[in-house]
Amino acid sequence: MWCAARGYALPALLTHIDAGTAPADVPGLCWWDGQESRANEESRRTVAPADIPSPDYDLWQQAIDASPIAEYVHPKLVVEGARGCWWGEKHHCTFCGLNGSAMTFRAKPGNRLWDEVDRLVRRHRILDIVTVDNIIDMAYFKDFLPLAADSDWDLRMHYEVKSNLTAEQLELLARAGSVHIQPGIESLGNRALDLMDKGVSGSRNIRTLRECENHSLTCSWNYLYGFPGETDQDYASVIDQMPALVHLQPPGGAHRIQLERFSPNFANPALGFPQRRPAEMYRHVYDLPEDQLADLVYLFDTPPAGIGGGTEARLKAAARDWYTGHPASTLVLEQPAGDETLLVHDRRHGWPRRTHRLTGWHAAALRHLEAGRTRSALHRLLTADGNPPTGAELNAWLGEAVALGLLFDDGRSYVSLPTWHVPVRSVERAQAPDGTAGGASGTPDNGEKAAE
Ligand code: SF4
């Protein structure tokens, strides 16, 4: 077999089974040798991307076709471009237990991935593509997504991405046929994002949510809290500003992080979770003593860290209000032709129905803040435009624009909130987080974890 010669475990095992020989040299294999339990040393070597075979779904297709429930099933093609995480290699997010066996990022070349997608679409006549990658290979913006964008396929792709993509990158994702992304947003507060080593800011995450509206990308995410060291104060400003975000796609809910095996929080008890025991649910599945469960399971129960009490309740309530108010909310920019005036039509749930008119440097400032900038960077740009406000004028306008819900302030930088477009919101959801009634929403209720 082609892979056996390279020493990969499963092909080597299959070769032994074929030949009827003892699998004594298969790395990582555990087996019963008569009454004796044996375990070979695990190999730390990863499978080279070029050696990852293309999926063969022919038998699956036959089973689907023969199934009496075929007409009720909407099958999707699952493809894999990359394994590991290029962010986690350098800055492992403290809560993340993904990639326990190997964090090292490795990806198929983009043109090979496209060949696989193209072949599978032609063979199965299915346009829904789910990528299983934990994080998109940034090279795919050059050698995979353009091929998908230039194809004749009306793909509907799902991708997990990092939440620092630019507006142009999100536009390309959408043009390539992505309809659903899972960015690692996790929080809108800088302090919590810093504590989890996420590598993005609150403003950057807001920019991602806003650009998802602009490019009709459904966005799945959860608001995570419970990071050791966070305080009530770290959440106050974000919770106060959440009503202004109601036109952007809401989190599926606000959830306390769990301790995951393989995460930095698990590996280093000094990060804040010294007490841990196997999560309670496992006791209903495995009839084993606790010390054996502790060797087996992925999730652990711990005493709660970070916020609790009133702040936790306020965060959950704000996330729920965001969710329920979202379907009826828009905040849309308009620029009349040949005019530098900006109109912002506010139709957000819970806000007065009105249109804001911005002229001169106010309009320029709102446009400059689409990228998200500090106050001083904004002032430099307005000065370069030739019509700078005084420092006091700029401070007053920033405060007013935040109060009107036109800007989000993460404490370091500001980002504008109005969108240029309103995407079609077509996915019906019967229940909001925490059991309240929900309505139409762009975010499917698929129970996915928010980590990329
Ligand atoms: S949460 Fe996402 S970005 Fe962070 S280490 Fe895990 S896979 Fe990588």
Tab-separated table of C-alpha atoms and ligand atoms in Angstrom:
chain	number	residue	atom	x	y	z
A	1	MET	CA	0.000	0.000	0.000
A	2	TRP	CA	1.244	3.466	-0.848
A	3	CYS	CA	1.157	4.866	2.686
A	4	ALA	CA	2.417	1.797	4.497
A	5	ALA	CA	5.899	2.460	3.229
A	6	ARG	CA	5.792	5.891	4.857
A	7	GLY	CA	5.019	4.389	8.233
A	8	TYR	CA	1.506	5.734	8.857
A	9	ALA	CA	-0.335	3.685	11.460
A	10	LEU	CA	-3.672	2.789	9.845
A	11	PRO	CA	-2.309	1.704	6.426
A	12	ALA	CA	0.387	-0.288	8.227
A	13	LEU	CA	-2.249	-2.015	10.373
A	14	LEU	CA	-4.389	-2.828	7.318
A	15	THR	CA	-1.336	-4.265	5.576
A	16	HIS	CA	-0.687	-6.549	8.557
A	17	ILE	CA	-4.327	-7.645	8.637
A	18	ASP	CA	-4.192	-8.410	4.904
A	19	ALA	CA	-1.010	-10.400	5.331
A	20	GLY	CA	-2.092	-12.084	8.568
A	21	THR	CA	1.054	-10.899	10.342
A	22	ALA	CA	1.462	-9.517	13.870
A	23	PRO	CA	1.055	-5.699	14.058
A	24	ALA	CA	3.921	-5.388	16.513
A	25	ASP	CA	5.544	-2.453	14.696
A	26	VAL	CA	2.445	-0.252	14.159
A	27	PRO	CA	3.004	3.047	16.024
A	28	GLY	CA	0.403	3.918	18.657
A	29	LEU	CA	-1.429	0.589	18.371
A	30	CYS	CA	-3.000	-0.923	21.494
A	31	TRP	CA	-4.086	-4.549	21.337
A	32	TRP	CA	-4.665	-7.689	23.337
A	33	ASP	CA	-1.905	-10.216	22.908
A	34	GLY	CA	-3.759	-13.164	24.425
A	35	GLN	CA	-4.379	-12.078	28.029
A	36	GLU	CA	-1.775	-9.331	27.856
A	37	SER	CA	-2.553	-5.716	26.995
A	38	ARG	CA	0.100	-4.155	24.744
A	39	ALA	CA	0.615	-0.592	23.578
A	40	ASN	CA	3.168	0.653	21.071
A	41	GLU	CA	4.697	4.073	21.471
A	42	GLU	CA	2.729	6.763	19.671
A	43	SER	CA	4.301	8.482	16.708
A	44	ARG	CA	4.300	12.303	16.886
A	45	ARG	CA	4.666	12.455	13.132
A	46	THR	CA	1.764	14.052	11.272
A	47	VAL	CA	0.331	12.934	7.941
A	48	ALA	CA	1.764	15.077	5.157
A	49	PRO	CA	-0.977	17.039	3.339
A	50	ALA	CA	-0.010	15.407	0.045
A	51	ASP	CA	-0.701	11.995	1.620
A	52	ILE	CA	-4.219	12.823	2.825
A	53	PRO	CA	-6.442	10.916	0.412
A	54	SER	CA	-9.396	12.495	-1.365
A	55	PRO	CA	-12.725	11.387	0.062
A	56	ASP	CA	-14.670	8.689	-1.774
A	57	TYR	CA	-18.406	9.063	-1.079
A	58	ASP	CA	-19.740	6.534	-3.582
A	59	LEU	CA	-20.986	4.021	-0.976
A	60	TRP	CA	-22.513	6.838	1.066
A	61	GLN	CA	-24.309	8.124	-2.036
A	62	GLN	CA	-25.663	4.647	-2.754
A	63	ALA	CA	-26.978	4.404	0.814
A	64	ILE	CA	-28.614	7.835	0.592
A	65	ASP	CA	-30.211	7.029	-2.748
A	66	ALA	CA	-31.632	3.766	-1.401
A	67	SER	CA	-32.928	5.300	1.821
A	68	PRO	CA	-36.708	5.697	2.269
A	69	ILE	CA	-36.036	9.084	3.925
A	70	ALA	CA	-33.835	10.354	1.077
A	71	GLU	CA	-36.296	13.087	0.110
A	72	TYR	CA	-36.131	14.560	3.634
A	73	VAL	CA	-32.332	14.625	3.784
A	74	HIS	CA	-30.271	17.545	2.505
A	75	PRO	CA	-26.841	15.977	2.179
A	76	LYS	CA	-23.668	18.030	2.264
A	77	LEU	CA	-20.231	17.135	0.976
A	78	VAL	CA	-17.564	17.160	3.676
A	79	VAL	CA	-14.071	18.115	2.559
A	80	GLU	CA	-10.823	18.725	4.377
A	81	GLY	CA	-8.232	21.283	3.333
A	82	ALA	CA	-6.117	21.622	6.456
A	83	ARG	CA	-5.354	20.141	9.863
A	84	GLY	CA	-4.019	21.875	12.946
A	85	CYS	CA	-4.125	25.604	13.638
A	86	TRP	CA	-1.607	28.213	12.498
A	87	TRP	CA	-2.718	30.617	15.240
A	88	GLY	CA	-2.588	27.990	17.961
A	89	GLU	CA	0.953	27.037	16.970
A	90	LYS	CA	2.094	30.420	18.277
A	91	HIS	CA	-0.726	31.561	20.586
A	92	HIS	CA	-2.792	28.644	21.757
A	93	CYS	CA	-6.137	30.112	22.870
A	94	THR	CA	-6.245	29.271	26.568
A	95	PHE	CA	-9.639	27.501	26.517
A	96	CYS	CA	-9.159	25.512	23.288
A	97	GLY	CA	-8.634	21.756	23.401
A	98	LEU	CA	-8.821	21.204	19.649
A	99	ASN	CA	-5.885	19.580	17.880
A	100	GLY	CA	-4.781	17.598	20.920
A	101	SER	CA	-2.698	15.208	18.830
A	102	ALA	CA	-0.917	17.847	16.716
A	103	MET	CA	-1.330	21.612	16.570
A	104	THR	CA	1.128	21.942	13.674
A	105	PHE	CA	-0.715	23.483	10.744
A	106	ARG	CA	-0.582	21.580	7.472
A	107	ALA	CA	-2.759	22.164	4.404
A	108	LYS	CA	-3.331	20.691	0.982
A	109	PRO	CA	-2.364	23.003	-1.869
A	110	GLY	CA	-5.361	25.152	-2.810
A	111	ASN	CA	-5.541	23.916	-6.399
A	112	ARG	CA	-5.655	20.327	-5.189
A	113	LEU	CA	-8.467	21.138	-2.762
A	114	TRP	CA	-10.360	22.823	-5.578
A	115	ASP	CA	-9.885	19.745	-7.807
A	116	GLU	CA	-11.419	17.634	-5.016
A	117	VAL	CA	-14.394	19.952	-4.569
A	118	ASP	CA	-14.967	20.186	-8.311
A	119	ARG	CA	-14.789	16.400	-8.724
A	120	LEU	CA	-17.164	15.744	-5.811
A	121	VAL	CA	-19.692	18.321	-6.984
A	122	ARG	CA	-19.731	16.823	-10.490
A	123	ARG	CA	-20.000	13.254	-9.196
A	124	HIS	CA	-22.674	13.776	-6.540
A	125	ARG	CA	-24.468	16.845	-7.925
A	126	ILE	CA	-24.429	18.438	-4.476
A	127	LEU	CA	-23.466	22.085	-4.028
A	128	ASP	CA	-23.415	22.221	-0.217
A	129	ILE	CA	-19.815	21.937	0.949
A	130	VAL	CA	-18.743	21.724	4.589
A	131	THR	CA	-15.057	22.145	5.274
A	132	VAL	CA	-13.867	20.530	8.489
A	133	ASP	CA	-10.753	22.690	8.864
A	134	ASN	CA	-10.385	24.354	12.279
A	135	ILE	CA	-9.096	27.482	10.579
A	136	ILE	CA	-8.807	28.452	6.927
A	137	ASP	CA	-5.348	28.425	5.343
A	138	MET	CA	-4.637	32.067	4.502
A	139	ALA	CA	-2.989	30.864	1.264
A	140	TYR	CA	-6.460	29.757	0.118
A	141	PHE	CA	-7.328	33.421	-0.440
A	142	LYS	CA	-4.865	33.215	-3.331
A	143	ASP	CA	-4.984	29.644	-4.586
A	144	PHE	CA	-8.373	28.141	-3.646
A	145	LEU	CA	-11.094	30.756	-3.190
A	146	PRO	CA	-10.404	32.522	-6.532
A	147	LEU	CA	-10.817	29.155	-8.313
A	148	ALA	CA	-14.142	28.626	-6.555
A	149	ALA	CA	-15.211	32.203	-7.339
A	150	ASP	CA	-14.373	31.766	-11.031
A	151	SER	CA	-16.164	28.431	-11.314
A	152	ASP	CA	-19.696	27.982	-12.611
A	153	TRP	CA	-20.839	26.296	-9.406
A	154	ASP	CA	-23.351	28.053	-7.150
A	155	LEU	CA	-21.668	26.599	-4.090
A	156	ARG	CA	-22.933	26.944	-0.537
A	157	MET	CA	-19.793	26.540	1.554
A	158	HIS	CA	-19.158	26.536	5.287
A	159	TYR	CA	-15.770	27.660	6.566
A	160	GLU	CA	-14.209	28.252	9.987
A	161	VAL	CA	-12.014	31.355	9.930
A	162	LYS	CA	-10.104	33.645	12.229
A	163	SER	CA	-11.975	36.816	13.085
A	164	ASN	CA	-9.294	39.154	11.773
A	165	LEU	CA	-10.226	38.891	8.095
A	166	THR	CA	-10.453	42.128	6.146
A	167	ALA	CA	-13.574	43.314	4.358
A	168	GLU	CA	-11.915	42.291	1.064
A	169	GLN	CA	-11.185	38.781	2.328
A	170	LEU	CA	-14.743	38.337	3.561
A	171	GLU	CA	-16.013	39.600	0.197
A	172	LEU	CA	-13.885	36.969	-1.578
A	173	LEU	CA	-15.170	34.263	0.743
A	174	ALA	CA	-18.717	35.252	-0.177
A	175	ARG	CA	-17.938	35.482	-3.906
A	176	ALA	CA	-16.386	32.008	-3.762
A	177	GLY	CA	-19.699	30.596	-2.567
A	178	SER	CA	-19.307	30.711	1.203
A	179	VAL	CA	-22.656	31.312	2.855
A	180	HIS	CA	-21.802	30.349	6.410
A	181	ILE	CA	-18.692	31.077	8.429
A	182	GLN	CA	-17.685	30.412	12.000
A	183	PRO	CA	-15.190	33.080	13.021
A	184	GLY	CA	-13.553	32.779	16.420
A	185	ILE	CA	-15.264	35.855	17.842
A	186	GLU	CA	-15.813	34.495	21.378
A	187	SER	CA	-16.070	37.949	23.045
A	188	LEU	CA	-16.381	41.671	22.316
A	189	GLY	CA	-14.311	42.804	25.302
A	190	ASN	CA	-10.589	43.412	24.914
A	191	ARG	CA	-9.677	42.250	28.392
A	192	ALA	CA	-11.366	38.841	27.972
A	193	LEU	CA	-9.906	38.496	24.459
A	194	ASP	CA	-6.442	39.262	25.842
A	195	LEU	CA	-6.870	36.797	28.700
A	196	MET	CA	-7.764	34.017	26.247
A	197	ASP	CA	-4.881	35.044	23.901
A	198	LYS	CA	-7.300	35.309	20.993
A	199	GLY	CA	-5.304	37.795	18.963
A	200	VAL	CA	-8.244	40.008	17.988
A	201	SER	CA	-9.869	43.072	19.546
A	202	GLY	CA	-13.509	43.832	20.295
A	203	SER	CA	-13.607	46.376	17.460
A	204	ARG	CA	-12.142	43.882	15.004
A	205	ASN	CA	-14.800	41.354	15.963
A	206	ILE	CA	-17.516	43.963	15.430
A	207	ARG	CA	-16.031	44.721	12.010
A	208	THR	CA	-16.295	41.022	11.149
A	209	LEU	CA	-19.951	40.918	12.215
A	210	ARG	CA	-20.707	44.060	10.210
A	211	GLU	CA	-18.990	42.758	7.078
A	212	CYS	CA	-20.923	39.493	7.383
A	213	GLU	CA	-24.062	41.605	6.977
A	214	ASN	CA	-22.544	43.445	4.020
A	215	HIS	CA	-21.679	40.210	2.233
A	216	SER	CA	-24.647	38.048	3.255
A	217	LEU	CA	-22.502	35.648	5.251
A	218	THR	CA	-24.312	33.759	7.981
A	219	CYS	CA	-22.090	33.874	11.038
A	220	SER	CA	-22.165	31.414	13.951
A	221	TRP	CA	-20.600	32.378	17.233
A	222	ASN	CA	-21.093	32.183	20.980
A	223	TYR	CA	-20.207	34.710	23.664
A	224	LEU	CA	-17.765	33.003	26.036
A	225	TYR	CA	-17.042	34.124	29.600
A	226	GLY	CA	-15.565	32.741	32.783
A	227	PHE	CA	-11.891	33.483	32.089
A	228	PRO	CA	-9.718	33.554	35.220
A	229	GLY	CA	-8.771	37.147	36.016
A	230	GLU	CA	-11.687	38.865	34.273
A	231	THR	CA	-13.767	41.319	36.323
A	232	ASP	CA	-17.260	42.801	36.269
A	233	GLN	CA	-15.726	46.019	34.991
A	234	ASP	CA	-14.380	44.243	31.906
A	235	TYR	CA	-17.955	43.516	30.830
A	236	ALA	CA	-19.767	46.719	31.810
A	237	SER	CA	-19.129	48.759	28.671
A	238	VAL	CA	-19.796	45.881	26.261
A	239	ILE	CA	-23.102	44.987	27.932
A	240	ASP	CA	-24.126	48.657	27.852
A	241	GLN	CA	-23.403	48.795	24.111
A	242	MET	CA	-25.056	45.495	23.129
A	243	PRO	CA	-28.434	47.123	22.312
A	244	ALA	CA	-26.641	49.097	19.574
A	245	LEU	CA	-25.467	45.834	17.957
A	246	VAL	CA	-28.948	44.380	17.507
A	247	HIS	CA	-28.808	44.718	13.676
A	248	LEU	CA	-25.702	42.484	13.563
A	249	GLN	CA	-25.863	38.698	13.875
A	250	PRO	CA	-26.211	37.777	17.531
A	251	PRO	CA	-24.325	35.128	19.488
A	252	GLY	CA	-26.091	31.805	19.880
A	253	GLY	CA	-25.901	32.570	23.592
A	254	ALA	CA	-23.517	33.562	26.372
A	255	HIS	CA	-21.810	30.499	27.816
A	256	ARG	CA	-19.287	29.854	30.576
A	257	ILE	CA	-16.167	28.130	29.228
A	258	GLN	CA	-15.517	24.539	30.181
A	259	LEU	CA	-12.151	23.055	30.935
A	260	GLU	CA	-11.068	21.000	27.898
A	261	ARG	CA	-8.305	18.428	27.843
A	262	PHE	CA	-5.322	19.554	25.725
A	263	SER	CA	-6.075	23.256	26.332
A	264	PRO	CA	-3.535	25.546	28.023
A	265	ASN	CA	-6.046	25.942	30.879
A	266	PHE	CA	-5.921	22.149	31.346
A	267	ALA	CA	-2.189	21.737	30.889
A	268	ASN	CA	-1.273	24.548	33.279
A	269	PRO	CA	-3.368	24.610	36.489
A	270	ALA	CA	-1.684	27.920	37.399
A	271	LEU	CA	-3.783	29.606	34.699
A	272	GLY	CA	-6.741	29.411	37.061
A	273	PHE	CA	-8.316	25.949	37.103
A	274	PRO	CA	-6.343	23.925	39.679
A	275	GLN	CA	-9.434	21.984	40.810
A	276	ARG	CA	-11.012	19.772	38.159
A	277	ARG	CA	-12.928	16.521	37.928
A	278	PRO	CA	-14.499	14.680	34.985
A	279	ALA	CA	-17.656	16.467	33.825
A	280	GLU	CA	-20.757	15.182	35.560
A	281	MET	CA	-22.399	13.934	32.340
A	282	TYR	CA	-19.783	11.204	31.887
A	283	ARG	CA	-21.018	9.437	35.016
A	284	HIS	CA	-24.251	8.705	33.156
A	285	VAL	CA	-22.316	7.103	30.297
A	286	TYR	CA	-19.342	5.270	31.804
A	287	ASP	CA	-19.466	3.018	34.858
A	288	LEU	CA	-15.882	3.756	35.882
A	289	PRO	CA	-14.122	5.102	38.967
A	290	GLU	CA	-13.243	8.806	38.863
A	291	ASP	CA	-9.502	8.314	38.457
A	292	GLN	CA	-10.049	6.205	35.326
A	293	LEU	CA	-12.574	8.688	33.949
A	294	ALA	CA	-10.054	11.473	34.519
A	295	ASP	CA	-7.672	9.623	32.186
A	296	LEU	CA	-10.313	9.286	29.487
A	297	VAL	CA	-12.593	12.278	29.194
A	298	TYR	CA	-12.361	15.566	27.309
A	299	LEU	CA	-14.440	17.917	29.471
A	300	PHE	CA	-13.935	18.676	33.174
A	301	ASP	CA	-16.032	20.443	35.784
A	302	THR	CA	-14.293	23.199	37.772
A	303	PRO	CA	-15.274	25.871	40.272
A	304	PRO	CA	-16.441	28.882	38.220
A	305	ALA	CA	-13.835	31.518	37.370
A	306	GLY	CA	-14.250	35.126	36.309
A	307	ILE	CA	-17.615	36.868	36.375
A	308	GLY	CA	-20.748	35.557	38.041
A	309	GLY	CA	-23.862	36.833	39.773
A	310	GLY	CA	-25.372	40.043	38.427
A	311	THR	CA	-22.846	40.564	35.635
A	312	GLU	CA	-23.328	37.028	34.346
A	313	ALA	CA	-27.109	37.488	34.431
A	314	ARG	CA	-26.874	40.862	32.651
A	315	LEU	CA	-24.628	39.419	29.942
A	316	LYS	CA	-27.003	36.515	29.295
A	317	ALA	CA	-30.023	38.819	29.235
A	318	ALA	CA	-28.299	41.230	26.819
A	319	ALA	CA	-27.350	38.347	24.493
A	320	ARG	CA	-30.946	37.099	24.608
A	321	ASP	CA	-32.361	40.563	23.861
A	322	TRP	CA	-29.915	40.913	20.962
A	323	TYR	CA	-31.074	37.584	19.580
A	324	THR	CA	-34.760	38.333	19.800
A	325	GLY	CA	-34.430	41.908	18.486
A	326	HIS	CA	-32.202	41.027	15.544
A	327	PRO	CA	-34.780	39.888	12.955
A	328	ALA	CA	-36.546	43.280	13.035
A	329	SER	CA	-33.398	45.437	13.079
A	330	THR	CA	-31.405	47.262	10.423
A	331	LEU	CA	-28.974	50.195	10.512
A	332	VAL	CA	-28.169	51.046	6.917
A	333	LEU	CA	-25.931	53.615	5.257
A	334	GLU	CA	-26.916	55.513	2.176
A	335	GLN	CA	-24.804	57.937	0.181
A	336	PRO	CA	-26.885	59.970	-2.280
A	337	ALA	CA	-25.237	60.048	-5.734
A	338	GLY	CA	-22.773	62.905	-6.232
A	339	ASP	CA	-22.985	63.911	-2.596
A	340	GLU	CA	-20.568	63.401	0.306
A	341	THR	CA	-23.446	63.433	2.740
A	342	LEU	CA	-24.109	60.139	4.525
A	343	LEU	CA	-27.565	59.075	5.599
A	344	VAL	CA	-27.895	56.440	8.308
A	345	HIS	CA	-31.350	54.890	8.469
A	346	ASP	CA	-31.915	53.560	11.974
A	347	ARG	CA	-34.568	50.840	12.109
A	348	ARG	CA	-33.196	48.940	15.087
A	349	HIS	CA	-35.372	47.205	17.643
A	350	GLY	CA	-35.532	49.365	20.773
A	351	TRP	CA	-34.261	52.529	19.070
A	352	PRO	CA	-36.200	55.537	17.759
A	353	ARG	CA	-36.981	55.173	14.059
A	354	ARG	CA	-34.957	57.981	12.476
A	355	THR	CA	-32.410	58.934	9.830
A	356	HIS	CA	-29.115	60.546	10.799
A	357	ARG	CA	-27.553	62.948	8.312
A	358	LEU	CA	-23.753	63.306	8.457
A	359	THR	CA	-21.831	65.904	6.502
A	360	GLY	CA	-18.235	67.226	6.303
A	361	TRP	CA	-15.700	65.650	8.616
A	362	HIS	CA	-18.433	63.768	10.507
A	363	ALA	CA	-19.221	61.769	7.365
A	364	ALA	CA	-15.504	61.289	6.654
A	365	ALA	CA	-14.936	60.099	10.220
A	366	LEU	CA	-17.682	57.483	9.987
A	367	ARG	CA	-16.130	56.130	6.766
A	368	HIS	CA	-12.618	56.104	8.269
A	369	LEU	CA	-13.959	54.137	11.224
A	370	GLU	CA	-15.294	51.325	9.051
A	371	ALA	CA	-11.854	49.738	9.438
A	372	GLY	CA	-11.767	50.412	13.209
A	373	ARG	CA	-9.246	52.973	14.483
A	374	THR	CA	-7.964	54.647	17.609
A	375	ARG	CA	-8.966	58.235	18.297
A	376	SER	CA	-5.493	59.518	17.455
A	377	ALA	CA	-5.314	57.539	14.181
A	378	LEU	CA	-8.701	58.959	13.218
A	379	HIS	CA	-7.554	62.491	13.994
A	380	ARG	CA	-4.463	62.010	11.824
A	381	LEU	CA	-6.614	60.872	8.907
A	382	LEU	CA	-9.031	63.778	9.284
A	383	THR	CA	-6.061	66.159	9.435
A	384	ALA	CA	-4.697	64.619	6.225
A	385	ASP	CA	-8.142	65.156	4.661
A	386	GLY	CA	-7.562	68.889	5.193
A	387	ASN	CA	-10.525	69.645	7.427
A	388	PRO	CA	-9.618	68.489	10.929
A	389	PRO	CA	-11.827	69.063	13.957
A	390	THR	CA	-10.269	70.241	17.190
A	391	GLY	CA	-9.512	67.604	19.770
A	392	ALA	CA	-12.505	68.706	21.832
A	393	GLU	CA	-14.821	68.609	18.805
A	394	LEU	CA	-13.665	65.106	17.918
A	395	ASN	CA	-14.091	63.863	21.495
A	396	ALA	CA	-17.593	65.321	21.644
A	397	TRP	CA	-18.598	63.710	18.342
A	398	LEU	CA	-17.166	60.310	19.290
A	399	GLY	CA	-19.113	60.350	22.538
A	400	GLU	CA	-22.303	61.394	20.775
A	401	ALA	CA	-21.907	58.771	18.014
A	402	VAL	CA	-21.407	56.013	20.605
A	403	ALA	CA	-24.510	57.233	22.493
A	404	LEU	CA	-26.517	57.146	19.242
A	405	GLY	CA	-25.303	53.611	18.583
A	406	LEU	CA	-23.458	54.560	15.386
A	407	LEU	CA	-20.043	53.537	16.773
A	408	PHE	CA	-18.773	50.767	19.053
A	409	ASP	CA	-16.044	51.712	21.518
A	410	ASP	CA	-13.894	48.834	22.799
A	411	GLY	CA	-11.851	51.121	25.048
A	412	ARG	CA	-8.918	51.300	22.631
A	413	SER	CA	-10.536	51.944	19.279
A	414	TYR	CA	-13.812	52.817	17.614
A	415	VAL	CA	-15.556	51.025	14.764
A	416	SER	CA	-18.614	52.111	12.784
A	417	LEU	CA	-21.778	50.046	13.051
A	418	PRO	CA	-23.994	50.865	10.027
A	419	THR	CA	-24.013	48.383	7.159
A	420	TRP	CA	-24.265	49.061	3.439
A	421	HIS	CA	-26.659	46.222	2.793
A	422	VAL	CA	-29.311	44.166	4.502
A	423	PRO	CA	-28.818	40.450	3.830
A	424	VAL	CA	-31.781	38.166	3.273
A	425	ARG	CA	-32.718	36.674	6.621
A	426	SER	CA	-34.378	33.434	5.784
A	427	VAL	CA	-33.568	30.800	8.402
A	428	GLU	CA	-36.462	30.216	10.767
A	429	ARG	CA	-35.621	29.407	14.346
A	430	ALA	CA	-38.275	28.315	16.763
A	431	GLN	CA	-36.411	29.027	19.975
A	432	ALA	CA	-33.970	31.655	21.099
A	433	PRO	CA	-31.148	30.858	23.544
A	434	ASP	CA	-32.355	30.142	27.049
A	435	GLY	CA	-35.732	29.026	25.713
A	436	THR	CA	-37.350	32.330	24.721
A	437	ALA	CA	-39.325	32.619	21.497
A	438	GLY	CA	-37.203	33.366	18.458
A	439	GLY	CA	-37.959	34.438	14.903
A	440	ALA	CA	-36.275	34.534	11.546
A	441	SER	CA	-32.542	34.784	11.784
A	442	GLY	CA	-29.520	34.498	9.583
A	443	THR	CA	-27.778	32.206	12.077
A	444	PRO	CA	-28.625	28.508	11.993
A	445	ASP	CA	-29.198	26.803	15.303
A	446	ASN	CA	-26.647	24.067	14.728
A	447	GLY	CA	-25.236	23.835	18.209
A	448	GLU	CA	-21.701	24.491	17.020
A	449	LYS	CA	-19.068	25.603	19.445
A	450	ALA	CA	-17.840	29.079	18.744
A	451	ALA	CA	-14.126	28.272	18.755
A	452	GLU	CA	-12.768	28.081	15.248
B	1	SF4	S1	-9.681	28.437	19.308
B	1	SF4	FE1	-9.341	28.364	17.072
B	1	SF4	S2	-7.656	29.845	16.723
B	1	SF4	FE2	-7.617	29.346	18.913
B	1	SF4	S3	-6.139	27.656	19.081
B	1	SF4	FE3	-8.205	26.745	18.908
B	1	SF4	S4	-8.449	26.303	16.715
B	1	SF4	FE4	-6.744	27.787	16.918
